[in-house]
mmCIF file of C-alpha atoms in Angstrom:
data_model
loop_
_atom_site.group_PDB
_atom_site.id
_atom_site.type_symbol
_atom_site.label_atom_id
_atom_site.label_comp_id
_atom_site.label_asym_id
_atom_site.label_seq_id
_atom_site.Cartn_x
_atom_site.Cartn_y
_atom_site.Cartn_z
ATOM 1 C CA MET D 1 28.333 -38.325 27.470
ATOM 2 C CA ASN D 2 31.585 -37.770 25.567
ATOM 3 C CA VAL D 3 31.406 -36.407 22.030
ATOM 4 C CA LEU D 4 34.267 -36.206 19.543
ATOM 5 C CA ILE D 5 33.917 -33.551 16.824
ATOM 6 C CA ALA D 6 36.388 -34.065 13.967
ATOM 7 C CA GLU D 7 36.183 -31.205 11.484
ATOM 8 C CA ASP D 8 38.864 -29.132 9.742
ATOM 9 C CA GLU D 9 36.711 -25.967 9.605
ATOM 10 C CA LEU D 10 37.694 -24.283 12.879
ATOM 11 C CA ASP D 11 34.689 -21.955 12.976
ATOM 12 C CA MET D 12 32.379 -24.946 12.681
ATOM 13 C CA VAL D 13 34.243 -26.741 15.483
ATOM 14 C CA LYS D 14 33.841 -23.730 17.770
ATOM 15 C CA ILE D 15 30.097 -23.459 17.083
ATOM 16 C CA LEU D 16 29.389 -27.156 17.591
ATOM 17 C CA ARG D 17 31.537 -27.360 20.714
ATOM 18 C CA SER D 18 29.559 -24.482 22.258
ATOM 19 C CA TYR D 19 26.186 -26.106 21.462
ATOM 20 C CA PHE D 20 27.154 -29.496 22.848
ATOM 21 C CA GLN D 21 28.850 -28.122 25.966
ATOM 22 C CA LYS D 22 25.753 -26.115 26.823
ATOM 23 C CA GLU D 23 23.818 -29.402 26.780
ATOM 24 C CA GLY D 24 26.220 -30.943 29.290
ATOM 25 C CA PHE D 25 28.360 -33.013 26.914
ATOM 26 C CA THR D 26 32.095 -33.367 27.373
ATOM 27 C CA VAL D 27 33.524 -32.383 23.992
ATOM 28 C CA PHE D 28 36.798 -33.444 22.360
ATOM 29 C CA THR D 29 37.841 -31.900 19.038
ATOM 30 C CA ALA D 30 40.156 -32.846 16.195
ATOM 31 C CA THR D 31 41.015 -31.196 12.884
ATOM 32 C CA ASN D 32 42.099 -34.298 10.954
ATOM 33 C CA GLY D 33 41.404 -38.022 10.860
ATOM 34 C CA ALA D 34 44.636 -39.139 12.517
ATOM 35 C CA GLU D 35 44.071 -36.804 15.460
ATOM 36 C CA ALA D 36 40.477 -38.061 15.738
ATOM 37 C CA LEU D 37 41.642 -41.670 16.025
ATOM 38 C CA ASN D 38 44.262 -40.761 18.631
ATOM 39 C CA LEU D 39 41.537 -39.187 20.790
ATOM 40 C CA PHE D 40 39.234 -42.144 20.156
ATOM 41 C CA TYR D 41 41.816 -44.595 21.506
ATOM 42 C CA ARG D 42 42.736 -42.326 24.426
ATOM 43 C CA GLU D 43 39.280 -41.301 25.651
ATOM 44 C CA LYS D 44 35.934 -43.023 26.135
ATOM 45 C CA ILE D 45 33.917 -41.595 23.236
ATOM 46 C CA ASP D 46 30.149 -42.180 23.040
ATOM 47 C CA LEU D 47 29.513 -40.326 19.773
ATOM 48 C CA ALA D 48 31.889 -39.285 16.978
ATOM 49 C CA ILE D 49 30.838 -36.526 14.566
ATOM 50 C CA LEU D 50 33.161 -36.858 11.588
ATOM 51 C CA ASP D 51 33.589 -34.635 8.561
ATOM 52 C CA TRP D 52 33.919 -36.797 5.448
ATOM 53 C CA MET D 53 36.624 -34.691 3.761
ATOM 54 C CA MET D 54 39.300 -34.411 6.481
ATOM 55 C CA PRO D 55 43.088 -34.272 6.003
ATOM 56 C CA GLU D 56 45.309 -37.336 6.610
ATOM 57 C CA LYS D 57 42.404 -39.786 7.025
ATOM 58 C CA ASP D 58 38.920 -39.112 5.701
ATOM 59 C CA GLY D 59 35.784 -39.530 7.791
ATOM 60 C CA LEU D 60 34.749 -42.855 6.258
ATOM 61 C CA THR D 61 38.155 -44.401 6.938
ATOM 62 C CA VAL D 62 38.030 -43.176 10.529
ATOM 63 C CA CYS D 63 34.448 -44.428 10.893
ATOM 64 C CA ARG D 64 35.365 -47.944 9.710
ATOM 65 C CA GLU D 65 38.289 -48.197 12.131
ATOM 66 C CA MET D 66 36.206 -46.947 15.061
ATOM 67 C CA LYS D 67 33.352 -49.347 14.319
ATOM 68 C CA GLN D 68 35.731 -52.315 14.033
ATOM 69 C CA THR D 69 37.321 -51.498 17.395
ATOM 70 C CA GLN D 70 34.473 -50.795 19.819
ATOM 71 C CA LYS D 71 30.820 -49.893 20.167
ATOM 72 C CA ILE D 72 30.325 -46.228 19.261
ATOM 73 C CA LYS D 73 27.787 -44.060 17.452
ATOM 74 C CA VAL D 74 29.097 -42.216 14.383
ATOM 75 C CA LEU D 75 27.522 -39.308 12.513
ATOM 76 C CA ILE D 76 29.068 -38.226 9.199
ATOM 77 C CA LEU D 77 29.066 -34.572 8.062
ATOM 78 C CA THR D 78 29.558 -33.784 4.406
ATOM 79 C CA ALA D 79 29.023 -31.238 1.660
ATOM 80 C CA ARG D 80 28.484 -34.123 -0.778
ATOM 81 C CA GLU D 81 24.836 -34.597 -1.651
ATOM 82 C CA THR D 82 24.327 -37.636 -3.884
ATOM 83 C CA GLY D 83 22.383 -40.700 -2.887
ATOM 84 C CA GLU D 84 25.456 -42.808 -3.616
ATOM 85 C CA ASP D 85 27.456 -40.811 -1.046
ATOM 86 C CA GLU D 86 24.848 -41.461 1.643
ATOM 87 C CA TYR D 87 24.931 -45.153 0.743
ATOM 88 C CA LEU D 88 28.743 -45.188 1.072
ATOM 89 C CA ALA D 89 28.612 -43.479 4.471
ATOM 90 C CA LEU D 90 26.049 -45.908 5.865
ATOM 91 C CA SER D 91 27.936 -48.849 4.363
ATOM 92 C CA ALA D 92 31.059 -47.681 6.231
ATOM 93 C CA GLY D 93 29.108 -48.083 9.481
ATOM 94 C CA ALA D 94 27.828 -44.539 10.040
ATOM 95 C CA ASP D 95 24.650 -44.343 12.133
ATOM 96 C CA ASP D 96 23.542 -41.069 10.577
ATOM 97 C CA TYR D 97 24.509 -38.733 7.739
ATOM 98 C CA VAL D 98 24.032 -34.938 7.689
ATOM 99 C CA ASN D 99 24.556 -32.641 4.718
ATOM 100 C CA LYS D 100 26.184 -29.233 5.027
ATOM 101 C CA PRO D 101 25.033 -26.588 5.605
ATOM 102 C CA PHE D 102 22.943 -27.593 8.611
ATOM 103 C CA TYR D 103 21.312 -25.968 11.630
ATOM 104 C CA PRO D 104 23.356 -26.782 14.781
ATOM 105 C CA LYS D 105 20.246 -27.330 16.913
ATOM 106 C CA VAL D 106 19.021 -29.959 14.446
ATOM 107 C CA LEU D 107 22.390 -31.713 14.541
ATOM 108 C CA LEU D 108 22.266 -31.646 18.347
ATOM 109 C CA MET D 109 18.789 -33.184 18.313
ATOM 110 C CA ARG D 110 19.883 -35.948 15.963
ATOM 111 C CA ALA D 111 22.933 -36.627 18.145
ATOM 112 C CA LYS D 112 20.716 -36.987 21.206
ATOM 113 C CA LYS D 113 18.443 -39.346 19.299
ATOM 114 C CA LEU D 114 21.425 -41.513 18.359
ATOM 115 C CA LEU D 115 22.451 -41.658 22.011
ATOM 116 C CA GLN D 116 18.827 -42.322 23.057
ATOM 117 C CA MET D 117 19.009 -39.698 25.773
ATOM 118 C CA GLU D 118 15.910 -39.756 27.957
ATOM 119 C CA SER D 119 13.964 -36.550 28.406
ATOM 120 C CA VAL D 120 13.203 -37.276 32.082
ATOM 121 C CA GLN D 121 16.240 -37.456 34.372
ATOM 122 C CA ARG D 122 16.421 -38.348 38.078
ATOM 123 C CA ILE D 123 18.882 -37.749 40.920
ATOM 124 C CA LYS D 124 17.731 -39.463 44.113
ATOM 125 C CA ASP D 125 14.147 -38.267 44.647
ATOM 126 C CA VAL D 126 14.469 -35.252 42.336
ATOM 127 C CA SER D 127 13.239 -35.755 38.769
ATOM 128 C CA PHE D 128 13.133 -33.259 35.930
ATOM 129 C CA ASP D 129 12.029 -33.142 32.320
ATOM 130 C CA ILE D 130 14.618 -31.623 29.963
ATOM 131 C CA ALA D 131 11.986 -30.885 27.323
ATOM 132 C CA SER D 132 9.447 -29.082 29.552
ATOM 133 C CA GLN D 133 11.959 -27.971 32.245
ATOM 134 C CA CYS D 134 9.563 -29.136 34.967
ATOM 135 C CA VAL D 135 11.149 -30.312 38.236
ATOM 136 C CA TRP D 136 9.716 -32.413 41.063
ATOM 137 C CA ARG D 137 10.913 -33.605 44.443
ATOM 138 C CA ALA D 138 8.762 -36.549 45.481
ATOM 139 C CA ASP D 139 5.281 -35.346 44.458
ATOM 140 C CA GLU D 140 6.006 -31.626 44.843
ATOM 141 C CA GLU D 141 6.655 -29.525 41.745
ATOM 142 C CA LEU D 142 9.515 -27.060 42.214
ATOM 143 C CA VAL D 143 10.043 -23.677 40.600
ATOM 144 C CA LEU D 144 13.619 -23.194 39.383
ATOM 145 C CA THR D 145 15.187 -20.299 37.537
ATOM 146 C CA LYS D 146 16.752 -20.953 34.131
ATOM 147 C CA ILE D 147 20.271 -20.978 35.647
ATOM 148 C CA GLU D 148 19.219 -23.319 38.464
ATOM 149 C CA PHE D 149 17.662 -25.722 35.967
ATOM 150 C CA GLU D 150 20.781 -25.648 33.763
ATOM 151 C CA LEU D 151 22.963 -26.404 36.796
ATOM 152 C CA LEU D 152 20.760 -29.376 37.688
ATOM 153 C CA ARG D 153 20.878 -30.667 34.113
ATOM 154 C CA VAL D 154 24.668 -30.320 33.876
ATOM 155 C CA PHE D 155 25.174 -32.143 37.180
ATOM 156 C CA SER D 156 22.847 -34.930 36.048
ATOM 157 C CA GLN D 157 24.787 -35.416 32.827
ATOM 158 C CA ASN D 158 28.128 -35.429 34.690
ATOM 159 C CA ARG D 159 27.215 -37.610 37.654
ATOM 160 C CA LYS D 160 29.863 -37.991 40.365
ATOM 161 C CA GLN D 161 32.308 -35.991 38.250
ATOM 162 C CA ILE D 162 33.737 -33.037 40.143
ATOM 163 C CA LEU D 163 33.105 -29.859 38.166
ATOM 164 C CA THR D 164 35.129 -26.745 38.931
ATOM 165 C CA ARG D 165 33.601 -23.263 39.017
ATOM 166 C CA ASP D 166 35.230 -22.479 35.661
ATOM 167 C CA GLN D 167 33.788 -25.631 34.087
ATOM 168 C CA LEU D 168 30.318 -24.793 35.412
ATOM 169 C CA LEU D 169 30.609 -21.235 34.119
ATOM 170 C CA ASP D 170 31.465 -22.551 30.619
ATOM 171 C CA LEU D 171 28.702 -25.174 30.635
ATOM 172 C CA VAL D 172 25.907 -23.069 32.165
ATOM 173 C CA TRP D 173 26.722 -19.390 31.603
ATOM 174 C CA GLY D 174 28.697 -19.901 28.374
ATOM 175 C CA VAL D 175 32.343 -19.515 27.381
ATOM 176 C CA ASP D 176 31.936 -15.769 26.849
ATOM 177 C CA TYR D 177 30.842 -15.063 30.448
ATOM 178 C CA THR D 178 33.217 -12.598 32.126
ATOM 179 C CA GLY D 179 31.631 -12.125 35.569
ATOM 180 C CA ASP D 180 32.761 -13.279 39.009
ATOM 181 C CA SER D 181 33.109 -17.078 39.335
ATOM 182 C CA ARG D 182 31.638 -16.832 42.850
ATOM 183 C CA THR D 183 28.221 -16.458 41.238
ATOM 184 C CA VAL D 184 28.376 -20.268 40.894
ATOM 185 C CA ASP D 185 28.393 -20.635 44.694
ATOM 186 C CA THR D 186 25.400 -18.315 45.045
ATOM 187 C CA HIS D 187 23.282 -20.174 42.496
ATOM 188 C CA ILE D 188 24.209 -23.594 43.870
ATOM 189 C CA ARG D 189 23.238 -22.453 47.384
ATOM 190 C CA ARG D 190 19.837 -21.337 46.063
ATOM 191 C CA LEU D 191 19.419 -24.569 44.103
ATOM 192 C CA ARG D 192 20.154 -26.614 47.223
ATOM 193 C CA GLU D 193 17.524 -24.685 49.155
ATOM 194 C CA LYS D 194 14.951 -25.898 46.620
ATOM 195 C CA ILE D 195 16.017 -29.468 45.819
ATOM 196 C CA GLY D 196 17.630 -30.404 49.139
ATOM 197 C CA GLU D 197 21.137 -30.271 50.562
ATOM 198 C CA ASP D 198 21.893 -33.929 49.787
ATOM 199 C CA ILE D 199 21.885 -33.743 45.974
ATOM 200 C CA ILE D 200 25.014 -31.650 45.339
ATOM 201 C CA GLN D 201 28.254 -32.152 47.248
ATOM 202 C CA THR D 202 30.965 -29.539 47.826
ATOM 203 C CA HIS D 203 34.602 -30.496 47.326
ATOM 204 C CA ARG D 204 36.458 -27.701 49.054
ATOM 205 C CA GLY D 205 39.049 -25.991 46.919
ATOM 206 C CA ILE D 206 38.024 -28.054 43.868
ATOM 207 C CA GLY D 207 34.336 -27.779 42.921
ATOM 208 C CA TYR D 208 31.012 -29.581 43.085
ATOM 209 C CA SER D 209 29.540 -32.966 42.161
ATOM 210 C CA THR D 210 26.344 -34.954 42.545
ATOM 211 C CA SER D 211 26.079 -37.275 45.541
ATOM 212 C CA GLU D 212 25.291 -40.265 43.303
#
């Protein structure tokens, strides 16, 4: 899933980008409305999170143009708190409306609800529940470490997309990780031993992807 975060508060952008990337989203960011629309027309965006009070073009203007162009979910962020403001946002086509300040995990949950992301995911005969972090292959329940489960989740949410070691480190270990990138190879080898060799493919000199 591709998410566009358009917000002129850079600290907020950094926080939200980190939360969404850790959940396996591909994140694009903009600091004004014009930049947001340029990204919207250039990339395939599934969800746009737009600050109402942005420079150049405000969030409602951007929302209207996006909604008139293609099918997309839009969530408006704002420090405005009147009932009339919420009415205006929804009238502009917004699918949800969140007041600042907010808890990032709550925003993430509401974003997932908008995208109707299923809790149970499947790759071939391996299924796993994001909520409970239980994993099965056929009828056998598997025991995965936290890192192994996060790798499986990230691969599921980026199917057939080749992910480099650096991308996997950012998505699973976090952008602040400073260890050896070869730890990715070690954890993927252990994950394969548990879920089967046919789920994750190696692309030599590039990275890894799912087999379907």
